Coordinates of C-alpha atoms and ligand atoms in Angstrom, one line a residue:
M1166 CA 0.0 0.0 0.0
S1167 CA 1.2 3.5 -0.7
I1168 CA -0.3 6.2 1.4
K1169 CA -2.5 8.6 -0.6
N1170 CA -4.9 10.1 2.0
I1171 CA -3.8 11.2 5.4
V1172 CA -6.3 12.5 7.9
C1173 CA -5.3 14.2 11.2
I1174 CA -7.8 14.5 14.0
G1175 CA -7.0 17.7 16.0
A1176 CA -6.1 21.0 14.4
G1177 CA -4.2 22.5 17.3
Y1178 CA -0.6 23.6 18.0
V1179 CA 0.7 20.2 16.9
G1180 CA -1.8 18.9 14.3
G1181 CA -2.0 22.1 12.4
P1182 CA 1.7 22.9 11.8
T1183 CA 2.8 19.2 11.6
M1184 CA 0.3 18.2 9.0
S1185 CA 0.7 21.4 7.0
V1186 CA 4.4 20.5 6.7
V1187 CA 3.6 17.0 5.7
A1188 CA 1.3 18.4 2.9
Q1189 CA 4.0 20.9 1.9
K1190 CA 6.7 18.2 1.6
C1191 CA 4.5 15.5 0.1
P1192 CA 2.4 17.1 -2.7
H1193 CA 1.4 13.6 -3.9
I1194 CA -0.5 12.9 -0.6
N1195 CA -3.9 14.5 0.3
V1196 CA -3.7 15.7 3.8
T1197 CA -6.9 16.6 5.7
I1198 CA -6.9 18.1 9.2
V1199 CA -10.2 17.7 11.0
D1200 CA -11.4 19.1 14.3
L1201 CA -14.7 19.4 16.2
N1202 CA -14.0 23.1 16.8
Q1203 CA -15.7 25.0 13.9
A1204 CA -14.1 28.4 14.8
R1205 CA -10.7 26.8 14.7
I1206 CA -11.2 25.2 11.3
D1207 CA -12.7 28.5 10.0
A1208 CA -9.6 30.3 11.1
W1209 CA -7.3 27.7 9.5
N1210 CA -9.3 28.3 6.2
S1211 CA -8.8 32.1 6.6
D1212 CA -6.0 34.6 6.3
S1213 CA -5.8 34.8 10.1
L1214 CA -4.6 31.5 11.3
P1215 CA -5.6 30.3 14.8
I1216 CA -2.1 30.1 16.1
Y1217 CA 0.9 32.4 15.8
E1218 CA 4.0 30.6 14.7
P1219 CA 6.8 32.1 12.6
G1220 CA 6.9 30.7 9.0
L1221 CA 3.5 28.9 9.4
E1222 CA 1.5 31.2 7.1
A1223 CA 3.8 30.5 4.1
V1224 CA 3.6 26.8 4.6
V1225 CA -0.2 26.8 4.8
Q1226 CA -0.5 29.2 1.8
E1227 CA 1.7 26.9 -0.3
A1228 CA -0.3 23.7 0.4
R1229 CA -3.9 24.8 1.2
G1230 CA -6.2 24.3 -1.7
R1231 CA -3.6 22.0 -3.4
N1232 CA -3.3 18.9 -1.1
L1233 CA -4.1 20.4 2.3
T1234 CA -7.7 20.8 3.6
F1235 CA -9.1 21.8 6.9
S1236 CA -12.6 20.4 7.7
T1237 CA -15.1 19.6 10.5
D1238 CA -16.3 16.5 8.6
I1239 CA -14.5 14.0 10.8
E1240 CA -16.5 11.0 9.8
G1241 CA -16.5 11.5 6.1
N1242 CA -12.8 12.1 6.0
I1243 CA -11.9 9.1 8.1
A1244 CA -13.9 7.0 5.6
K1245 CA -11.5 8.1 2.8
A1246 CA -8.2 7.8 4.8
D1247 CA -5.3 5.3 4.5
M1248 CA -3.6 6.6 7.6
V1249 CA -5.1 8.6 10.5
F1250 CA -3.1 10.7 12.9
V1251 CA -4.5 11.4 16.3
S1252 CA -3.3 14.8 17.6
V1253 CA -5.9 15.7 20.1
N1254 CA -5.2 17.3 23.5
T1255 CA -4.3 15.0 26.5
P1256 CA -4.5 17.4 29.4
T1257 CA -4.0 16.5 33.1
K1258 CA -7.1 15.0 34.6
T1259 CA -9.0 17.4 36.7
F1260 CA -11.5 14.9 38.2
G1261 CA -11.8 11.4 39.6
K1262 CA -9.0 8.9 40.0
G1263 CA -5.6 10.4 39.2
A1264 CA -7.0 14.0 39.3
G1265 CA -4.2 16.5 39.1
V1266 CA -1.6 14.0 37.8
A1267 CA -2.8 11.4 35.3
A1268 CA -3.5 12.2 31.7
N1269 CA -7.1 12.6 30.6
L1270 CA -7.4 10.2 27.8
E1271 CA -11.1 10.9 27.1
F1272 CA -10.4 12.7 23.8
I1273 CA -8.1 10.1 22.5
E1274 CA -10.5 7.3 23.3
K1275 CA -13.3 9.1 21.6
C1276 CA -11.2 9.4 18.5
A1277 CA -10.6 5.6 18.5
R1278 CA -14.3 5.0 18.7
T1279 CA -14.9 7.5 15.8
I1280 CA -12.2 5.8 13.7
R1281 CA -13.7 2.3 14.3
A1282 CA -17.2 3.5 13.4
N1283 CA -16.2 5.3 10.2
A1284 CA -13.2 3.3 8.7
S1285 CA -14.0 1.8 5.3
K1286 CA -10.8 -0.3 5.0
D1287 CA -7.8 -1.4 7.0
L1288 CA -6.0 1.6 8.5
I1289 CA -2.8 2.7 10.1
V1290 CA -3.6 4.8 13.2
V1291 CA -0.8 7.0 14.4
E1292 CA -0.5 8.4 17.9
K1293 CA 0.8 11.9 17.5
S1294 CA -0.5 13.2 20.9
T1295 CA 1.7 12.6 23.9
L1296 CA 0.4 9.6 25.8
P1297 CA 1.2 7.5 28.8
V1298 CA 3.3 4.4 27.9
R1299 CA 1.1 1.5 26.8
T1300 CA -1.8 3.6 25.5
A1301 CA -1.5 1.8 22.2
E1302 CA -2.8 -1.3 24.1
T1303 CA -6.0 0.6 25.0
L1304 CA -6.4 1.9 21.5
E1305 CA -5.9 -1.6 20.1
K1306 CA -8.7 -2.9 22.4
I1307 CA -11.2 -0.2 21.4
L1308 CA -10.4 -0.3 17.7
H1309 CA -10.7 -4.0 17.5
A1310 CA -13.7 -4.3 19.8
G1311 CA -17.0 -6.0 18.9
D1312 CA -17.8 -6.5 15.2
S1313 CA -14.9 -4.4 13.9
K1314 CA -14.4 -5.4 10.2
Y1315 CA -11.0 -4.0 9.6
H1316 CA -7.5 -4.3 10.9
F1317 CA -6.0 -1.2 12.6
E1318 CA -2.2 -1.1 13.0
I1319 CA -1.2 1.4 15.7
L1320 CA 2.0 3.4 15.5
S1321 CA 3.5 5.8 18.0
N1322 CA 5.0 8.9 16.4
P1323 CA 5.4 11.5 19.1
E1324 CA 6.1 15.1 18.2
F1325 CA 9.1 17.0 19.4
L1326 CA 8.5 20.5 18.0
A1327 CA 8.8 23.4 20.3
E1328 CA 6.4 26.4 19.9
G1329 CA 7.9 29.4 18.4
T1330 CA 10.3 27.3 16.3
A1331 CA 7.7 24.7 15.1
I1332 CA 8.3 25.1 11.4
T1333 CA 12.1 24.9 11.5
D1334 CA 11.8 22.0 13.9
L1335 CA 9.5 20.2 11.5
H1336 CA 11.5 21.0 8.4
D1337 CA 14.8 20.0 10.0
P1338 CA 14.1 17.7 13.0
D1339 CA 16.8 16.2 15.2
R1340 CA 15.0 12.9 14.8
V1341 CA 11.6 11.5 13.9
L1342 CA 10.6 8.7 16.2
I1343 CA 8.3 5.9 15.0
G1344 CA 7.3 3.0 17.3
G1345 CA 5.3 0.0 16.3
R1346 CA 4.8 -3.7 16.8
Q1347 CA 7.9 -5.8 15.9
N1348 CA 6.0 -8.3 13.7
D1349 CA 5.3 -8.3 10.0
L1350 CA 2.2 -6.1 10.1
G1351 CA 3.8 -3.7 12.5
K1352 CA 7.0 -3.4 10.5
A1353 CA 5.1 -2.9 7.3
A1354 CA 3.1 0.0 8.9
I1355 CA 6.3 1.5 10.3
Q1356 CA 7.8 1.4 6.8
E1357 CA 4.7 3.3 5.4
L1358 CA 5.2 6.1 7.8
V1359 CA 9.0 6.1 7.3
D1360 CA 8.3 6.6 3.6
V1361 CA 6.2 9.7 4.3
Y1362 CA 8.9 11.4 6.4
A1363 CA 11.6 10.2 4.0
N1364 CA 10.3 12.8 1.5
W1365 CA 12.3 15.4 3.5
V1366 CA 14.0 13.9 6.5
P1367 CA 17.3 12.1 6.0
N1368 CA 17.0 8.4 6.7
E1369 CA 19.6 8.4 9.5
R1370 CA 17.4 10.7 11.5
I1371 CA 14.3 8.5 11.3
L1372 CA 14.5 6.2 14.3
T1373 CA 12.2 3.2 14.6
T1374 CA 11.6 1.3 17.9
N1375 CA 9.0 -0.8 19.6
T1376 CA 5.8 0.9 20.5
W1377 CA 6.5 1.3 24.2
S1378 CA 9.9 2.7 23.8
S1379 CA 8.5 5.4 21.5
E1380 CA 5.6 6.3 23.8
L1381 CA 7.9 6.5 26.8
S1382 CA 10.7 8.4 25.0
K1383 CA 8.4 11.4 24.5
L1384 CA 7.6 11.7 28.2
V1385 CA 11.3 11.2 29.1
A1386 CA 12.5 13.8 26.6
N1387 CA 10.3 16.4 28.1
A1388 CA 11.2 15.4 31.6
F1389 CA 14.9 15.7 30.8
L1390 CA 14.5 19.1 29.2
A1391 CA 12.4 20.4 32.1
Q1392 CA 14.9 18.9 34.6
R1393 CA 17.7 21.0 33.1
V1394 CA 15.7 24.2 33.5
S1395 CA 14.8 23.3 37.1
S1396 CA 18.5 22.3 37.8
I1397 CA 19.8 25.7 36.6
N1398 CA 17.1 27.5 38.4
A1399 CA 18.0 25.7 41.6
I1400 CA 21.5 27.1 41.1
S1401 CA 20.2 30.6 40.3
S1402 CA 19.2 31.2 43.9
L1403 CA 22.5 30.0 45.1
C1404 CA 24.2 32.4 42.7
E1405 CA 22.2 35.3 44.2
S1406 CA 23.4 34.3 47.7
T1407 CA 27.1 33.9 46.7
E1408 CA 27.8 36.6 44.1
A1409 CA 28.3 34.0 41.4
D1410 CA 26.6 34.8 38.1
V1411 CA 24.3 32.0 36.8
G1412 CA 25.0 33.1 33.1
E1413 CA 28.7 32.5 33.7
V1414 CA 28.0 29.2 35.5
S1415 CA 25.8 28.0 32.6
R1416 CA 28.5 28.9 30.1
A1417 CA 31.2 27.2 32.1
I1418 CA 29.4 24.0 32.6
G1419 CA 27.7 24.0 29.1
M1420 CA 31.1 24.0 27.4
D1421 CA 31.6 20.5 28.7
S1422 CA 30.4 18.5 25.7
R1423 CA 29.0 15.9 28.1
I1424 CA 26.7 18.5 29.6
G1425 CA 26.0 20.6 26.5
S1426 CA 25.0 24.3 26.4
K1427 CA 21.3 24.2 25.5
F1428 CA 18.4 24.5 28.0
L1429 CA 20.6 26.1 30.7
K1430 CA 19.0 29.5 30.8
A1431 CA 17.8 30.4 34.3
S1432 CA 14.4 32.0 34.2
V1433 CA 11.3 32.8 36.2
G1434 CA 10.3 29.2 35.5
F1435 CA 9.3 27.0 32.6
G1436 CA 5.8 27.1 31.3
G1437 CA 4.0 25.7 28.3
S1438 CA 1.2 23.1 27.9
C1439 CA 3.4 20.0 28.2
F1440 CA 6.4 20.0 30.6
K1441 CA 4.3 20.0 33.7
K1442 CA 1.6 17.7 32.4
D1443 CA 4.0 15.2 30.9
I1444 CA 6.1 15.0 34.1
L1445 CA 3.0 14.6 36.2
N1446 CA 2.0 11.8 33.9
L1447 CA 5.4 10.2 34.3
V1448 CA 5.2 10.5 38.1
Y1449 CA 1.7 9.0 38.0
I1450 CA 2.9 6.1 35.9
C1451 CA 5.9 5.4 38.2
R1452 CA 3.5 5.4 41.2
T1453 CA 1.2 3.0 39.4
Y1454 CA 4.1 0.6 39.1
G1455 CA 5.0 1.1 42.8
L1456 CA 8.2 3.1 41.9
T1457 CA 7.9 5.6 44.7
A1458 CA 11.5 6.9 44.8
E1459 CA 11.5 7.4 41.0
A1460 CA 8.2 9.2 41.2
D1461 CA 9.5 11.5 43.9
Y1462 CA 12.6 12.2 41.9
W1463 CA 10.7 13.5 38.9
E1464 CA 8.1 15.3 40.9
Q1465 CA 10.9 17.5 42.4
V1466 CA 11.4 19.0 38.9
I1467 CA 7.9 20.5 39.1
L1468 CA 8.2 21.5 42.8
M1469 CA 11.4 23.4 41.9
N1470 CA 9.6 25.2 39.1
D1471 CA 6.7 26.2 41.4
H1472 CA 9.3 27.4 43.9
Q1473 CA 11.1 29.5 41.3
Q1474 CA 7.9 31.3 40.3
S1475 CA 7.0 32.1 43.9
R1476 CA 10.6 33.1 44.7
F1477 CA 10.4 35.7 41.9
V1478 CA 7.3 37.3 43.5
D1479 CA 8.8 37.0 47.1
K1480 CA 11.9 38.8 46.0
L1481 CA 10.0 41.5 44.2
V1482 CA 7.7 42.2 47.2
G1483 CA 10.6 41.9 49.7
T1484 CA 12.7 44.3 47.7
M1485 CA 9.9 46.8 47.3
F1486 CA 9.8 47.3 51.1
N1487 CA 7.5 44.4 51.7
T1488 CA 4.4 46.0 50.1
V1489 CA 3.2 46.4 46.6
S1490 CA -0.3 47.3 47.6
D1491 CA -1.6 50.0 45.2
K1492 CA 1.8 50.1 43.5
K1493 CA 1.7 49.8 39.7
I1494 CA 3.7 46.9 38.4
A1495 CA 4.3 46.6 34.6
V1496 CA 4.5 43.0 33.3
L1497 CA 6.3 42.8 30.0
G1498 CA 5.5 39.4 28.4
F1499 CA 2.7 37.1 29.2
A1500 CA 3.3 34.2 26.7
F1501 CA 5.2 31.2 28.2
K1502 CA 8.1 31.8 25.8
A1503 CA 8.9 34.2 23.0
D1504 CA 7.5 33.9 19.5
T1505 CA 4.2 32.3 20.5
G1506 CA 0.9 33.7 21.6
D1507 CA 0.4 30.6 23.8
T1508 CA 0.0 31.2 27.5
R1509 CA -0.7 27.7 28.8
E1510 CA 1.0 27.2 32.2
S1511 CA 2.9 30.5 31.6
P1512 CA 4.8 31.6 34.7
A1513 CA 3.3 35.1 34.1
I1514 CA -0.1 33.8 35.1
H1515 CA 1.2 32.7 38.4
V1516 CA 3.2 35.9 39.0
V1517 CA 0.3 38.2 38.1
Q1518 CA -2.1 36.2 40.3
E1519 CA 0.3 36.5 43.3
L1520 CA 0.8 40.2 42.6
C1521 CA -3.0 40.7 42.6
E1522 CA -3.2 38.9 45.9
E1523 CA -0.8 41.6 47.2
H1524 CA -3.3 44.2 45.8
A1525 CA -0.8 45.6 43.3
R1526 CA -2.1 47.3 40.1
V1527 CA -0.7 45.1 37.3
S1528 CA -0.4 46.4 33.8
V1529 CA 0.2 43.4 31.4
S1530 CA 1.7 43.8 27.9
D1531 CA 2.6 41.2 25.3
P1532 CA 2.8 41.4 21.5
Q1533 CA 0.8 38.2 20.9
A1534 CA -0.8 36.9 24.0
L1535 CA -3.2 39.6 25.3
G1536 CA -6.2 37.7 23.9
Y1537 CA -5.4 34.7 26.1
A1538 CA -4.3 36.9 29.0
K1539 CA -7.8 38.3 29.1
T1540 CA -9.2 34.8 29.7
D1541 CA -6.4 33.6 32.0
L1542 CA -6.8 36.7 34.2
A1543 CA -10.6 36.8 34.2
G1544 CA -11.9 37.8 37.6
L1545 CA -8.9 39.9 38.4
E1546 CA -10.1 43.0 36.4
E1547 CA -10.1 45.1 39.6
F1548 CA -6.3 44.9 39.7
V1549 CA -5.2 44.1 36.1
T1550 CA -5.2 46.2 32.9
L1551 CA -4.0 44.9 29.5
E1552 CA -1.9 47.3 27.5
E1553 CA -0.5 46.6 24.0
D1554 CA 2.0 49.4 24.1
P1555 CA 4.9 48.5 26.5
Y1556 CA 5.7 52.2 27.1
K1557 CA 2.1 52.8 28.3
A1558 CA 2.2 49.7 30.4
C1559 CA 5.3 51.1 32.2
E1560 CA 4.1 54.7 32.6
G1561 CA 3.8 55.6 36.2
A1562 CA 4.9 52.1 37.3
D1563 CA 7.0 51.5 40.4
A1564 CA 8.4 48.3 38.9
V1565 CA 8.9 46.6 35.6
C1566 CA 9.0 42.7 35.3
I1567 CA 10.2 41.1 32.2
L1568 CA 8.6 37.7 32.1
T1569 CA 8.9 36.6 28.4
E1570 CA 12.1 36.9 26.3
W1571 CA 10.6 38.8 23.4
E1572 CA 13.3 40.3 21.2
L1573 CA 11.4 43.7 21.3
Y1574 CA 12.0 44.0 25.1
K1575 CA 15.7 44.0 24.5
D1576 CA 15.5 47.0 22.3
L1577 CA 13.1 49.3 24.3
D1578 CA 14.1 52.8 25.1
Y1579 CA 14.7 52.2 28.8
K1580 CA 15.6 55.8 29.4
R1581 CA 12.2 56.8 28.3
I1582 CA 10.7 54.1 30.5
F1583 CA 12.7 55.2 33.5
D1584 CA 11.7 58.8 33.0
S1585 CA 8.0 57.9 33.0
M1586 CA 8.2 55.7 36.1
N1587 CA 7.7 56.4 39.9
K1588 CA 10.9 56.5 41.8
P1589 CA 12.6 54.5 43.1
A1590 CA 12.2 52.6 39.8
F1591 CA 12.7 48.8 40.0
L1592 CA 13.3 46.3 37.2
F1593 CA 13.1 42.6 37.7
D1594 CA 14.4 40.7 34.7
G1595 CA 12.9 37.2 34.8
R1596 CA 14.6 36.2 31.6
N1597 CA 18.0 38.0 31.9
I1598 CA 17.6 39.6 28.5
V1599 CA 18.5 43.3 29.1
N1600 CA 21.8 44.9 29.8
H1601 CA 21.7 45.1 33.6
Q1602 CA 24.7 47.5 34.0
E1603 CA 23.2 50.0 31.5
L1604 CA 19.9 50.0 33.3
Y1605 CA 21.6 50.4 36.6
D1606 CA 23.5 53.4 35.2
L1607 CA 20.2 54.9 34.0
G1608 CA 19.0 54.8 37.7
F1609 CA 17.0 51.6 37.9
N1610 CA 17.3 49.2 40.8
V1611 CA 17.9 46.1 38.8
Y1612 CA 17.2 42.5 39.9
P1613 CA 18.2 39.8 37.4
I1614 CA 17.8 36.1 38.0
G1615 CA 20.8 34.4 39.4
K1616 CA 23.2 37.2 39.8
G1617 CA 23.8 40.0 42.3
E1618 CA 21.8 43.2 41.8
Ligands
NAD329 P1 -4.5 21.7 21.2 O1 -5.5 21.8 22.4 O2 -3.9 22.9 20.6 O3 -5.3 21.0 20.0 C1 -6.0 19.8 20.2 C2 -7.2 19.9 19.2 O4 -7.9 18.6 19.2 C3 -8.3 20.9 19.6 O5 -8.4 21.8 18.5 C4 -9.5 20.1 19.9 O6 -10.7 20.8 19.4 C5 -9.3 18.9 19.0 N1 -10.1 17.7 19.5 C6 -10.2 17.2 20.7 N2 -11.0 16.1 20.7 C7 -11.4 15.9 19.4 C8 -12.2 14.9 18.8 N3 -12.7 13.9 19.5 N4 -12.4 15.1 17.5 C9 -11.8 16.1 16.8 N5 -11.0 17.0 17.3 C10 -10.8 16.9 18.7 O7 -3.4 20.7 21.6 P2 -1.9 20.6 21.1 O8 -1.0 21.6 21.8 O9 -1.9 20.6 19.6 O10 -1.4 19.2 21.7 C11 -1.9 18.0 21.1 C12 -1.1 16.9 21.6 O11 0.3 17.0 21.2 C13 -1.0 16.8 23.2 O12 -1.0 15.4 23.5 C14 0.3 17.4 23.5 O13 0.9 16.9 24.7 C15 1.2 17.0 22.3 N6 2.3 17.9 22.0 C16 2.1 19.3 22.1 C17 3.2 20.1 21.7 C18 3.0 21.6 21.7 O14 4.0 22.3 21.5 N7 1.9 22.2 22.0 C19 4.4 19.6 21.2 C20 4.5 18.2 21.2 C21 3.5 17.4 21.6
UGA330 C1 8.8 21.6 24.7 C2 10.0 20.8 24.1 O1 11.1 21.6 23.9 C3 9.5 20.2 22.8 O2 10.6 19.3 22.3 C4 8.2 19.3 23.0 O3 7.8 18.8 21.8 C5 7.2 20.3 23.6 O4 7.7 20.8 24.8 C6 5.9 19.5 23.9 O5 5.9 18.3 24.1 O6 4.9 20.3 24.1 P1 7.9 24.1 24.3 O7 7.2 23.9 25.6 O8 7.0 24.5 23.1 O9 8.6 22.7 23.8 O10 9.0 25.1 24.5 P2 10.5 25.1 25.1 O11 11.4 25.8 24.2 O12 10.9 23.7 25.5 O13 10.3 25.9 26.4 C7 9.6 25.4 27.5 C8 9.7 26.4 28.7 O14 11.0 26.3 29.3 C9 9.5 27.9 28.3 O15 8.7 28.5 29.3 C10 10.9 28.4 28.2 O16 11.0 29.8 28.4 C11 11.6 27.6 29.4 N1 13.0 27.5 29.2 C12 13.6 26.8 28.2 C13 13.8 28.1 30.2 O17 13.3 28.7 31.2 N2 15.2 28.0 30.1 C14 15.8 27.3 29.0 O18 17.0 27.2 29.0 C15 14.9 26.7 28.1

């Protein structure tokens, strides 16, 4: 069989960009991305895409109308598919057994049932969502339950793109991971998916494994990445106590090729929809297998991240004479990282909420994320204003907090900002992106992460 029709269920941050790139690189394959959310699909079909991602518009424009379609007709498109990707959300459960830790697999299960009900031939079903190890077993049972006429071969193909660099990550991935059953049918299905990626990914970067290694590797990759951030953040407070500079420490250790230089930037904490939920998921799985020490070990990565966010606010309040009540605090950056409008688990949410508890007047600015900020901060309108213009956000402020590393915040006219602020003027750089000495010379009281003020 050669794959001619691919359907992806879920038109979110992963399904949308990933499948748009598949369509761009494989003009001989029809790619259809389906979703329940009509507004999202309408946006994918418009000039104003539902997510902000550098380079995405050009990819969509190249393929949409040629071999890339966005649709809400889930059933009809599954009936035409040779291969179905499932890229729906797998959030942390908020209810019942495992609430607050386990993954909510409701959406993925529903997809399996929809696929079984609408398939019109044997199908390859690809797990693109991040899932607990051994989820393929559950899918297998649902897909082959009852009077199912067709054979469904399940593959695991986790996605490693990072938001803000999704298109370059997809065009030039470090690796593509494909897991499947190690029998004839499984190996044949793996080969079908290898052939799709081989249209643009060099063979040596396409890694094939058994299903469980692939499912687990995704959780482990995120856990290791997050662990590096928590590790350097744990060192940042020690730097503040000892006059060491965390930037210098990162550089010094990162030059050891065994450690490597990436993911060693101290910050106000990591955010994003996945690190926390995937580690919680890993912790839950370890506990399920009775691996208590292992679960506790990984849980510490999250506890450290929570601590780093609270520590930022504690330091701010402590420095500003132990009260920020009725003081104006400008927050520059609300997205969880630069080059995205996504605010899921953004440390800024936590920081702003804590500042509101202290009755500060918080003015939040962000070039892409104010739409989501409005929802995230609903109920706090008494204390919060949203301001597109960073200069206006800082006008009359007692302190400025930089919480997202947007390029534009590096190049602001800080003299103008300083002149417009109440004195003493404080600046808390939660991303260490501005020149601290220059700001100090302008008159700011400057507090970076992980180095002396
Ligand atoms: P998302 O919330 O942006 O998108 C999921 C989409 O699935 C939504 O549009 C939702 O309407 C749709 N959906 C849910 N149930 C459906 C159903 N039954 N039928 C049709 N559509 C349905 O989520 P996301 O950020 O794209 O993440 C998807 C998965 O990919 C998650 O498992 C996540 O952990 C993983 N992941 C995310 C990233 C990232 O950067 N966001 C990176 C790698 C992996
Ligand atoms: C992360 C992984 O990098 C992707 O490989 C993975 O596919 C994805 O999660 C996922 O599964 O969702 P993402 O969350 O989009 O991608 O962004 P990252 O670049 O990993 O940043 C995550 C958070 O860590 C951000 O808040 C970022 O500011 C923070 N971070 C990152 C630091 O504080 N310091 C660093 O050195 C690096």
